[in-house]
PDB file of C-alpha atoms in Angstrom:
ATOM      1  CA  MET A  30      11.436  20.281  26.484  1.00  0.00           C
ATOM      2  CA  THR A  31      12.123  17.728  29.038  1.00  0.00           C
ATOM      3  CA  ILE A  32      11.308  14.044  27.863  1.00  0.00           C
ATOM      4  CA  ALA A  33      11.369  11.160  30.341  1.00  0.00           C
ATOM      5  CA  VAL A  34      10.868   7.658  28.500  1.00  0.00           C
ATOM      6  CA  THR A  35      10.971   4.121  30.163  1.00  0.00           C
ATOM      7  CA  ALA A  36      11.149   0.766  28.424  1.00  0.00           C
ATOM      8  CA  ALA A  37      13.636   3.017  26.027  1.00  0.00           C
ATOM      9  CA  THR A  38      15.047  -0.838  24.924  1.00  0.00           C
ATOM     10  CA  GLY A  39      11.503  -2.559  24.091  1.00  0.00           C
ATOM     11  CA  HIS A  40      10.896  -2.597  20.010  1.00  0.00           C
ATOM     12  CA  VAL A  41       8.656   0.363  20.718  1.00  0.00           C
ATOM     13  CA  GLY A  42      10.891   3.085  23.387  1.00  0.00           C
ATOM     14  CA  SER A  43      14.131   1.957  21.550  1.00  0.00           C
ATOM     15  CA  ARG A  44      12.635   4.285  17.906  1.00  0.00           C
ATOM     16  CA  ALA A  45      10.609   6.287  20.333  1.00  0.00           C
ATOM     17  CA  VAL A  46      13.846   7.530  21.630  1.00  0.00           C
ATOM     18  CA  GLN A  47      15.794   7.516  18.163  1.00  0.00           C
ATOM     19  CA  VAL A  48      13.107  10.358  17.209  1.00  0.00           C
ATOM     20  CA  LEU A  49      12.957  12.210  19.797  1.00  0.00           C
ATOM     21  CA  ILE A  50      16.848  11.928  19.244  1.00  0.00           C
ATOM     22  CA  GLN A  51      16.409  12.937  15.560  1.00  0.00           C
ATOM     23  CA  ALA A  52      14.659  15.929  16.979  1.00  0.00           C
ATOM     24  CA  GLY A  53      17.037  17.138  19.295  1.00  0.00           C
ATOM     25  CA  VAL A  54      15.542  16.142  22.034  1.00  0.00           C
ATOM     26  CA  ARG A  55      17.505  14.752  24.650  1.00  0.00           C
ATOM     27  CA  PRO A  56      15.249  12.352  26.399  1.00  0.00           C
ATOM     28  CA  THR A  57      15.753  11.190  29.981  1.00  0.00           C
ATOM     29  CA  VAL A  58      15.627   7.539  30.588  1.00  0.00           C
ATOM     30  CA  LEU A  59      14.326   5.104  33.465  1.00  0.00           C
ATOM     31  CA  ILE A  60      15.637   1.662  32.819  1.00  0.00           C
ATOM     32  CA  ARG A  61      16.677  -1.071  34.951  1.00  0.00           C
ATOM     33  CA  ASP A  62      20.188  -2.023  33.124  1.00  0.00           C
ATOM     34  CA  PRO A  63      22.139   0.515  31.436  1.00  0.00           C
ATOM     35  CA  ALA A  64      23.855  -1.930  29.738  1.00  0.00           C
ATOM     36  CA  LYS A  65      20.892  -2.567  27.923  1.00  0.00           C
ATOM     37  CA  LEU A  66      21.359   0.606  25.680  1.00  0.00           C
ATOM     38  CA  PRO A  67      23.054   0.650  22.558  1.00  0.00           C
ATOM     39  CA  ALA A  68      26.238   2.691  22.473  1.00  0.00           C
ATOM     40  CA  GLU A  69      25.349   5.154  20.195  1.00  0.00           C
ATOM     41  CA  VAL A  70      22.342   5.993  21.963  1.00  0.00           C
ATOM     42  CA  ARG A  71      24.567   5.885  25.750  1.00  0.00           C
ATOM     43  CA  ASP A  72      26.045   9.543  25.237  1.00  0.00           C
ATOM     44  CA  ARG A  73      22.417  10.820  23.698  1.00  0.00           C
ATOM     45  CA  VAL A  74      20.200  10.218  26.827  1.00  0.00           C
ATOM     46  CA  ASP A  75      20.296  11.143  30.798  1.00  0.00           C
ATOM     47  CA  VAL A  76      20.269   7.615  32.069  1.00  0.00           C
ATOM     48  CA  LEU A  77      18.270   7.408  35.950  1.00  0.00           C
ATOM     49  CA  PRO A  78      18.753   3.670  36.371  1.00  0.00           C
ATOM     50  CA  GLY A  79      16.204   2.065  39.008  1.00  0.00           C
ATOM     51  CA  ASP A  80      13.026  -0.005  38.935  1.00  0.00           C
ATOM     52  CA  LEU A  81       9.581   1.219  37.529  1.00  0.00           C
ATOM     53  CA  ARG A  82       8.580  -1.083  40.778  1.00  0.00           C
ATOM     54  CA  ASP A  83      10.095   0.997  43.442  1.00  0.00           C
ATOM     55  CA  ALA A  84       7.413   3.938  43.778  1.00  0.00           C
ATOM     56  CA  ALA A  85       9.959   6.718  45.250  1.00  0.00           C
ATOM     57  CA  TYR A  86      12.364   6.026  42.400  1.00  0.00           C
ATOM     58  CA  VAL A  87       9.806   6.368  39.923  1.00  0.00           C
ATOM     59  CA  THR A  88       8.784  10.051  41.277  1.00  0.00           C
ATOM     60  CA  GLU A  89      12.050  11.200  41.867  1.00  0.00           C
ATOM     61  CA  ALA A  90      13.597  10.284  37.964  1.00  0.00           C
ATOM     62  CA  THR A  91      10.232  12.503  36.897  1.00  0.00           C
ATOM     63  CA  LYS A  92      11.175  15.379  38.023  1.00  0.00           C
ATOM     64  CA  GLY A  93      11.066  18.685  35.649  1.00  0.00           C
ATOM     65  CA  ALA A  94       9.556  16.231  32.962  1.00  0.00           C
ATOM     66  CA  ASP A  95       7.367  18.320  30.838  1.00  0.00           C
ATOM     67  CA  ALA A  96       5.964  14.477  28.523  1.00  0.00           C
ATOM     68  CA  LEU A  97       6.341  11.180  29.561  1.00  0.00           C
ATOM     69  CA  LEU A  98       5.895   8.155  27.500  1.00  0.00           C
ATOM     70  CA  TRP A  99       5.022   5.483  29.923  1.00  0.00           C
ATOM     71  CA  VAL A 100       4.951   1.581  29.132  1.00  0.00           C
ATOM     72  CA  VAL A 101       3.734  -0.982  31.549  1.00  0.00           C
ATOM     73  CA  PRO A 102       5.964  -4.128  30.881  1.00  0.00           C
ATOM     74  CA  GLU A 103       4.824  -7.157  30.567  1.00  0.00           C
ATOM     75  CA  SER A 104       5.490  -9.844  33.827  1.00  0.00           C
ATOM     76  CA  PHE A 105       5.972 -13.804  32.624  1.00  0.00           C
ATOM     77  CA  THR A 106       7.173 -14.882  36.428  1.00  0.00           C
ATOM     78  CA  ALA A 107       4.788 -13.193  38.241  1.00  0.00           C
ATOM     79  CA  ASP A 108       2.166 -14.881  39.976  1.00  0.00           C
ATOM     80  CA  ASP A 109      -0.353 -12.165  39.552  1.00  0.00           C
ATOM     81  CA  PRO A 110       1.240 -10.009  36.579  1.00  0.00           C
ATOM     82  CA  VAL A 111      -2.513  -7.993  35.813  1.00  0.00           C
ATOM     83  CA  ALA A 112      -1.350  -7.099  39.527  1.00  0.00           C
ATOM     84  CA  GLU A 113       1.929  -6.205  39.086  1.00  0.00           C
ATOM     85  CA  MET A 114       0.902  -4.567  36.230  1.00  0.00           C
ATOM     86  CA  THR A 115      -1.540  -2.564  38.164  1.00  0.00           C
ATOM     87  CA  ALA A 116       1.311  -1.441  40.661  1.00  0.00           C
ATOM     88  CA  ILE A 117       3.741  -0.325  38.308  1.00  0.00           C
ATOM     89  CA  ALA A 118       1.065   2.331  36.811  1.00  0.00           C
ATOM     90  CA  ALA A 119      -0.349   3.244  40.025  1.00  0.00           C
ATOM     91  CA  ASN A 120       3.746   4.369  40.822  1.00  0.00           C
ATOM     92  CA  GLY A 121       3.581   6.170  37.428  1.00  0.00           C
ATOM     93  CA  ALA A 122       0.192   7.812  38.090  1.00  0.00           C
ATOM     94  CA  ALA A 123       1.863   8.893  41.631  1.00  0.00           C
ATOM     95  CA  ALA A 124       4.554  10.535  39.582  1.00  0.00           C
ATOM     96  CA  ILE A 125       2.600  12.565  37.029  1.00  0.00           C
ATOM     97  CA  ALA A 126       0.823  13.739  40.162  1.00  0.00           C
ATOM     98  CA  ALA A 127       3.071  14.630  42.223  1.00  0.00           C
ATOM     99  CA  ASN A 128       5.298  16.199  39.328  1.00  0.00           C
ATOM    100  CA  GLY A 129       2.887  17.717  37.203  1.00  0.00           C
ATOM    101  CA  ILE A 130       3.950  16.341  34.587  1.00  0.00           C
ATOM    102  CA  GLY A 131       1.569  17.880  31.188  1.00  0.00           C
ATOM    103  CA  ARG A 132       1.740  15.250  28.417  1.00  0.00           C
ATOM    104  CA  THR A 133       1.681  11.561  29.274  1.00  0.00           C
ATOM    105  CA  VAL A 134       1.881   9.296  26.279  1.00  0.00           C
ATOM    106  CA  LEU A 135       0.399   5.726  27.489  1.00  0.00           C
ATOM    107  CA  ILE A 136       1.107   2.256  25.654  1.00  0.00           C
ATOM    108  CA  SER A 137      -2.228   0.078  25.862  1.00  0.00           C
ATOM    109  CA  SER A 138      -3.758  -2.328  23.314  1.00  0.00           C
ATOM    110  CA  VAL A 139      -6.578  -3.144  21.847  1.00  0.00           C
ATOM    111  CA  GLY A 140      -8.858  -4.618  24.128  1.00  0.00           C
ATOM    112  CA  ALA A 141      -8.381  -1.998  26.974  1.00  0.00           C
ATOM    113  CA  GLU A 142     -11.315  -0.835  26.331  1.00  0.00           C
ATOM    114  CA  ARG A 143     -13.027  -4.035  27.516  1.00  0.00           C
ATOM    115  CA  ARG A 144     -11.866  -2.942  30.931  1.00  0.00           C
ATOM    116  CA  HIS A 145     -12.257  -6.552  32.348  1.00  0.00           C
ATOM    117  CA  GLY A 146     -12.206 -10.015  30.815  1.00  0.00           C
ATOM    118  CA  ALA A 147      -9.061  -9.982  28.205  1.00  0.00           C
ATOM    119  CA  GLY A 148      -5.765 -11.494  30.059  1.00  0.00           C
ATOM    120  CA  MET A 149      -2.750  -9.259  31.091  1.00  0.00           C
ATOM    121  CA  ILE A 150      -4.590  -6.329  28.458  1.00  0.00           C
ATOM    122  CA  ASP A 151      -6.692  -6.111  31.570  1.00  0.00           C
ATOM    123  CA  GLY A 152      -3.233  -4.404  33.421  1.00  0.00           C
ATOM    124  CA  LEU A 153      -3.398  -1.634  30.665  1.00  0.00           C
ATOM    125  CA  ALA A 154      -7.174  -1.173  31.554  1.00  0.00           C
ATOM    126  CA  ARG A 155      -6.136  -0.582  34.985  1.00  0.00           C
ATOM    127  CA  ALA A 156      -3.297   1.748  33.762  1.00  0.00           C
ATOM    128  CA  GLU A 157      -5.682   3.400  31.609  1.00  0.00           C
ATOM    129  CA  GLU A 158      -7.712   4.341  34.481  1.00  0.00           C
ATOM    130  CA  LEU A 159      -5.199   5.148  37.110  1.00  0.00           C
ATOM    131  CA  LEU A 160      -2.841   7.112  34.832  1.00  0.00           C
ATOM    132  CA  GLY A 161      -6.091   9.275  33.401  1.00  0.00           C
ATOM    133  CA  GLY A 162      -7.054  10.690  36.882  1.00  0.00           C
ATOM    134  CA  ALA A 163      -3.646  12.103  37.271  1.00  0.00           C
ATOM    135  CA  GLY A 164      -3.023  14.194  34.531  1.00  0.00           C
ATOM    136  CA  PRO A 165      -3.425  14.291  30.799  1.00  0.00           C
ATOM    137  CA  VAL A 166      -2.639  11.240  28.517  1.00  0.00           C
ATOM    138  CA  CYS A 167      -2.470  10.451  25.092  1.00  0.00           C
ATOM    139  CA  THR A 168      -3.591   6.813  25.031  1.00  0.00           C
ATOM    140  CA  LEU A 169      -2.118   4.605  22.263  1.00  0.00           C
ATOM    141  CA  ARG A 170      -4.378   1.212  22.019  1.00  0.00           C
ATOM    142  CA  CYS A 171      -2.067  -0.429  19.300  1.00  0.00           C
ATOM    143  CA  GLY A 172      -2.604  -3.589  17.469  1.00  0.00           C
ATOM    144  CA  TYR A 173      -1.119  -6.932  17.334  1.00  0.00           C
ATOM    145  CA  TYR A 174       2.474  -6.134  17.125  1.00  0.00           C
ATOM    146  CA  PHE A 175       4.738  -7.919  14.349  1.00  0.00           C
ATOM    147  CA  THR A 176       7.584  -8.883  16.900  1.00  0.00           C
ATOM    148  CA  ASN A 177       4.766 -12.064  18.598  1.00  0.00           C
ATOM    149  CA  LEU A 178       5.908 -13.045  15.552  1.00  0.00           C
ATOM    150  CA  LEU A 179       9.777 -13.874  16.909  1.00  0.00           C
ATOM    151  CA  GLY A 180       8.472 -16.361  19.541  1.00  0.00           C
ATOM    152  CA  SER A 181       6.573 -18.354  17.307  1.00  0.00           C
ATOM    153  CA  LEU A 182      10.403 -19.367  15.177  1.00  0.00           C
ATOM    154  CA  GLU A 183      10.100 -23.011  16.279  1.00  0.00           C
ATOM    155  CA  GLU A 184       6.888 -23.074  14.859  1.00  0.00           C
ATOM    156  CA  LEU A 185       7.046 -21.566  11.307  1.00  0.00           C
ATOM    157  CA  ARG A 186       9.956 -23.520  10.932  1.00  0.00           C
ATOM    158  CA  ALA A 187       8.039 -26.674  11.036  1.00  0.00           C
ATOM    159  CA  GLY A 188       5.722 -25.021   8.936  1.00  0.00           C
ATOM    160  CA  THR A 189       2.322 -24.101  11.122  1.00  0.00           C
ATOM    161  CA  LEU A 190       1.669 -20.898  12.528  1.00  0.00           C
ATOM    162  CA  THR A 191      -0.817 -21.480  15.994  1.00  0.00           C
ATOM    163  CA  THR A 192      -3.554 -19.249  17.267  1.00  0.00           C
ATOM    164  CA  THR A 193      -6.810 -19.405  19.287  1.00  0.00           C
ATOM    165  CA  ARG A 194      -8.319 -17.264  17.308  1.00  0.00           C
ATOM    166  CA  PRO A 195     -10.651 -18.122  14.641  1.00  0.00           C
ATOM    167  CA  ALA A 196      -8.157 -18.365  11.812  1.00  0.00           C
ATOM    168  CA  ASP A 197     -10.065 -16.337   9.462  1.00  0.00           C
ATOM    169  CA  ALA A 198     -11.166 -13.790  11.834  1.00  0.00           C
ATOM    170  CA  PRO A 199      -9.198 -10.241  11.063  1.00  0.00           C
ATOM    171  CA  MET A 200      -7.410  -8.093  13.608  1.00  0.00           C
ATOM    172  CA  PRO A 201      -5.446  -5.739  13.660  1.00  0.00           C
ATOM    173  CA  TRP A 202      -1.352  -5.993  13.218  1.00  0.00           C
ATOM    174  CA  VAL A 203       1.363  -3.531  13.192  1.00  0.00           C
ATOM    175  CA  ASP A 204       5.748  -2.684  13.720  1.00  0.00           C
ATOM    176  CA  PRO A 205       5.554  -2.074  17.090  1.00  0.00           C
ATOM    177  CA  ARG A 206       8.672   0.960  15.921  1.00  0.00           C
ATOM    178  CA  ASP A 207       5.940   2.807  13.939  1.00  0.00           C
ATOM    179  CA  VAL A 208       3.869   2.733  17.681  1.00  0.00           C
ATOM    180  CA  GLY A 209       7.199   4.266  18.620  1.00  0.00           C
ATOM    181  CA  GLU A 210       7.141   6.993  16.144  1.00  0.00           C
ATOM    182  CA  VAL A 211       3.661   8.012  16.550  1.00  0.00           C
ATOM    183  CA  ALA A 212       4.641   8.035  19.964  1.00  0.00           C
ATOM    184  CA  ALA A 213       7.708  10.206  19.896  1.00  0.00           C
ATOM    185  CA  ALA A 214       5.107  12.629  17.580  1.00  0.00           C
ATOM    186  CA  ARG A 215       2.997  13.221  20.242  1.00  0.00           C
ATOM    187  CA  LEU A 216       4.841  13.490  23.188  1.00  0.00           C
ATOM    188  CA  LEU A 217       6.759  16.778  20.504  1.00  0.00           C
ATOM    189  CA  SER A 218       3.663  18.052  20.388  1.00  0.00           C
ATOM    190  CA  GLU A 219       2.086  20.658  22.637  1.00  0.00           C
ATOM    191  CA  GLN A 220      -0.786  21.406  20.698  1.00  0.00           C
ATOM    192  CA  TRP A 221      -2.469  19.061  23.426  1.00  0.00           C
ATOM    193  CA  SER A 222      -3.351  19.417  26.818  1.00  0.00           C
ATOM    194  CA  SER A 223      -6.706  16.859  27.913  1.00  0.00           C
ATOM    195  CA  SER A 224      -6.832  13.011  27.984  1.00  0.00           C
ATOM    196  CA  PHE A 225      -7.660  11.269  24.772  1.00  0.00           C
ATOM    197  CA  VAL A 226      -7.196   8.328  22.902  1.00  0.00           C
ATOM    198  CA  GLN A 227      -5.650   7.194  19.914  1.00  0.00           C
ATOM    199  CA  ALA A 228      -5.877   3.963  18.105  1.00  0.00           C
ATOM    200  CA  VAL A 229      -2.225   2.239  16.165  1.00  0.00           C
ATOM    201  CA  HIS A 230      -3.814  -0.213  14.075  1.00  0.00           C
ATOM    202  CA  GLY A 231      -0.858  -0.840  11.443  1.00  0.00           C
ATOM    203  CA  PRO A 232      -1.360  -0.705   8.223  1.00  0.00           C
ATOM    204  CA  ALA A 233      -4.623  -3.370   7.833  1.00  0.00           C
ATOM    205  CA  ASP A 234      -6.333  -5.770   9.444  1.00  0.00           C
ATOM    206  CA  LEU A 235      -5.221  -9.656   9.228  1.00  0.00           C
ATOM    207  CA  SER A 236      -6.574 -12.733   9.871  1.00  0.00           C
ATOM    208  CA  TRP A 237      -4.083 -15.159  10.448  1.00  0.00           C
ATOM    209  CA  LEU A 238      -4.746 -17.093   7.377  1.00  0.00           C
ATOM    210  CA  GLU A 239      -4.006 -13.929   5.840  1.00  0.00           C
ATOM    211  CA  VAL A 240      -0.360 -13.765   7.787  1.00  0.00           C
ATOM    212  CA  ALA A 241       0.398 -17.497   7.387  1.00  0.00           C
ATOM    213  CA  GLU A 242       0.061 -16.442   3.281  1.00  0.00           C
ATOM    214  CA  ILE A 243       1.985 -13.001   4.243  1.00  0.00           C
ATOM    215  CA  VAL A 244       5.017 -14.338   5.941  1.00  0.00           C
ATOM    216  CA  GLY A 245       5.344 -17.584   4.010  1.00  0.00           C
ATOM    217  CA  ALA A 246       5.869 -15.407   1.032  1.00  0.00           C
ATOM    218  CA  ALA A 247       8.652 -13.644   3.078  1.00  0.00           C
ATOM    219  CA  LEU A 248      10.521 -17.126   4.017  1.00  0.00           C
ATOM    220  CA  GLY A 249       9.603 -19.081   1.317  1.00  0.00           C
ATOM    221  CA  ARG A 250       8.191 -21.801   2.520  1.00  0.00           C
ATOM    222  CA  LYS A 251       3.667 -22.501   2.334  1.00  0.00           C
ATOM    223  CA  LEU A 252       2.576 -22.340   5.702  1.00  0.00           C
ATOM    224  CA  SER A 253      -0.785 -24.101   7.842  1.00  0.00           C
ATOM    225  CA  VAL A 254      -2.519 -21.949  10.809  1.00  0.00           C
ATOM    226  CA  GLN A 255      -3.349 -24.168  13.345  1.00  0.00           C
ATOM    227  CA  VAL A 256      -6.013 -23.606  15.746  1.00  0.00           C
ATOM    228  CA  ILE A 257      -5.437 -24.532  19.008  1.00  0.00           C
ATOM    229  CA  THR A 258      -8.425 -24.635  22.381  1.00  0.00           C
ATOM    230  CA  ASP A 259      -7.701 -22.673  25.082  1.00  0.00           C
ATOM    231  CA  ASP A 260      -6.761 -25.596  27.058  1.00  0.00           C
ATOM    232  CA  GLU A 261      -4.464 -26.692  24.622  1.00  0.00           C
ATOM    233  CA  LEU A 262      -2.839 -23.471  24.760  1.00  0.00           C
ATOM    234  CA  ARG A 263      -3.022 -23.452  28.481  1.00  0.00           C
ATOM    235  CA  GLY A 264      -1.678 -27.349  28.750  1.00  0.00           C
ATOM    236  CA  ALA A 265       1.950 -25.943  26.984  1.00  0.00           C
ATOM    237  CA  LEU A 266       1.658 -23.187  28.349  1.00  0.00           C
ATOM    238  CA  HIS A 267       2.054 -24.981  31.520  1.00  0.00           C
ATOM    239  CA  GLY A 268       4.257 -27.329  29.918  1.00  0.00           C
ATOM    240  CA  ALA A 269       6.350 -24.354  29.295  1.00  0.00           C
ATOM    241  CA  GLY A 270       6.759 -24.341  33.455  1.00  0.00           C
ATOM    242  CA  LEU A 271       4.819 -20.503  32.819  1.00  0.00           C
ATOM    243  CA  THR A 272       2.907 -19.154  37.181  1.00  0.00           C
ATOM    244  CA  PRO A 273      -0.935 -19.789  37.020  1.00  0.00           C
ATOM    245  CA  GLY A 274      -1.308 -16.389  36.463  1.00  0.00           C
ATOM    246  CA  VAL A 275       0.776 -15.530  33.748  1.00  0.00           C
ATOM    247  CA  VAL A 276      -1.282 -18.633  31.589  1.00  0.00           C
ATOM    248  CA  GLU A 277      -4.143 -17.096  32.404  1.00  0.00           C
ATOM    249  CA  GLY A 278      -3.443 -13.639  31.499  1.00  0.00           C
ATOM    250  CA  ILE A 279      -1.619 -14.708  28.427  1.00  0.00           C
ATOM    251  CA  VAL A 280      -4.370 -16.885  27.024  1.00  0.00           C
ATOM    252  CA  GLY A 281      -7.704 -14.266  27.920  1.00  0.00           C
ATOM    253  CA  MET A 282      -5.571 -11.408  25.945  1.00  0.00           C
ATOM    254  CA  THR A 283      -6.986 -13.569  23.235  1.00  0.00           C
ATOM    255  CA  ALA A 284     -10.401 -15.753  24.319  1.00  0.00           C
ATOM    256  CA  GLY A 285     -11.517 -12.107  25.533  1.00  0.00           C
ATOM    257  CA  LEU A 286     -11.440 -10.342  22.296  1.00  0.00           C
ATOM    258  CA  ARG A 287     -13.127 -12.978  20.255  1.00  0.00           C
ATOM    259  CA  ASP A 288     -16.758 -13.592  19.046  1.00  0.00           C
ATOM    260  CA  ASP A 289     -17.932 -10.148  18.601  1.00  0.00           C
ATOM    261  CA  PHE A 290     -15.695  -7.510  20.010  1.00  0.00           C
ATOM    262  CA  VAL A 291     -14.688  -4.584  17.463  1.00  0.00           C
ATOM    263  CA  PRO A 292     -12.080  -2.217  18.676  1.00  0.00           C
ATOM    264  CA  GLU A 293     -14.071   0.967  20.080  1.00  0.00           C
ATOM    265  CA  GLN A 294     -11.502   2.659  17.426  1.00  0.00           C
ATOM    266  CA  SER A 295     -12.644   2.069  14.362  1.00  0.00           C
ATOM    267  CA  ARG A 296      -9.331   2.207  11.522  1.00  0.00           C
ATOM    268  CA  SER A 297      -9.171   5.689  10.083  1.00  0.00           C
ATOM    269  CA  PHE A 298      -6.176   7.803   8.520  1.00  0.00           C
ATOM    270  CA  VAL A 299      -4.617   8.804  11.918  1.00  0.00           C
ATOM    271  CA  SER A 300      -5.068   4.851  13.169  1.00  0.00           C
ATOM    272  CA  THR A 301      -2.991   3.363  10.264  1.00  0.00           C
ATOM    273  CA  THR A 302       0.517   3.235   9.906  1.00  0.00           C
ATOM    274  CA  PRO A 303       3.145   2.445   6.976  1.00  0.00           C
ATOM    275  CA  THR A 304       4.806  -0.510   7.243  1.00  0.00           C
ATOM    276  CA  THR A 305       3.501  -3.902   6.160  1.00  0.00           C
ATOM    277  CA  LEU A 306       4.419  -7.084   7.407  1.00  0.00           C
ATOM    278  CA  ALA A 307       5.528  -8.381   4.071  1.00  0.00           C
ATOM    279  CA  ALA A 308       8.481  -5.586   4.683  1.00  0.00           C
ATOM    280  CA  TRP A 309       9.072  -6.743   8.045  1.00  0.00           C
ATOM    281  CA  ALA A 310       9.097 -10.198   7.711  1.00  0.00           C
ATOM    282  CA  ALA A 311      11.223  -9.837   4.670  1.00  0.00           C
ATOM    283  CA  GLN A 312      13.398  -7.966   6.597  1.00  0.00           C
ATOM    284  CA  HIS A 313      13.136  -9.388  10.081  1.00  0.00           C
ATOM    285  CA  LEU A 314      12.573 -13.165  10.094  1.00  0.00           C
ATOM    286  CA  ARG A 315      15.160 -15.665   9.422  1.00  0.00           C
ATOM    287  CA  LEU A 316      14.706 -18.896  10.085  1.00  0.00           C
ATOM    288  CA  PRO A 317      18.518 -20.861  11.125  1.00  0.00           C
TER     289      PRO A 317
END
């Protein structure tokens, strides 16, 4: 069985690669910089360096693949990140169709079912549409990654967590390594041949107030939640030097999923994964 993997050094892709290797598969890795692969992985995979923005490269690198893990990378430098994500997804769709890839696992997000109005998540919605028209696709719509907290270490050090969501509104939170395990399981299975959507919701829906309590306990300090407006977030992101397109893409991811939004896939045994935020935070969150 030949399985191709994109984003093999990311939180999801790296875990999927490890599980595939443990299952006896030698994955084909599409990666821009092979030096980023850990030494213990490099000799256990076939590395094909290149850029997912290059359609010819993607098609050539996935020739002969029985299955494909497709992760659409977010761009935090593009003038129009959704357009760039869409173009990359189109390259993936073209490769799936040209090479007759029988099973593709697409990493998507809760909110992509809205199709429009959710910032960068709209790029994943376009990927769902494009890849779904090219061949059989298992779309994993994932909750909010625990690892997003790693970008808030300065805030955590100051004793706060900032959000534009209502502090008491629950949403799915998930460890991306668990997403990688679900993705690997679907790649290894030959029991499906048509497209479907599967949610990966983590162990529980959590509000930001609950997250602050859990993370605070792991860090041994009290955390408070600061709810800011979309315009306040825009100002902070512009101040950080991000392009207007990226700013709107980030703001829209939360703004588009507020109010009465309910994920299309409800929580179930299949969508629930084991790693808790408390266990993850105890292992991964360190404040220097």
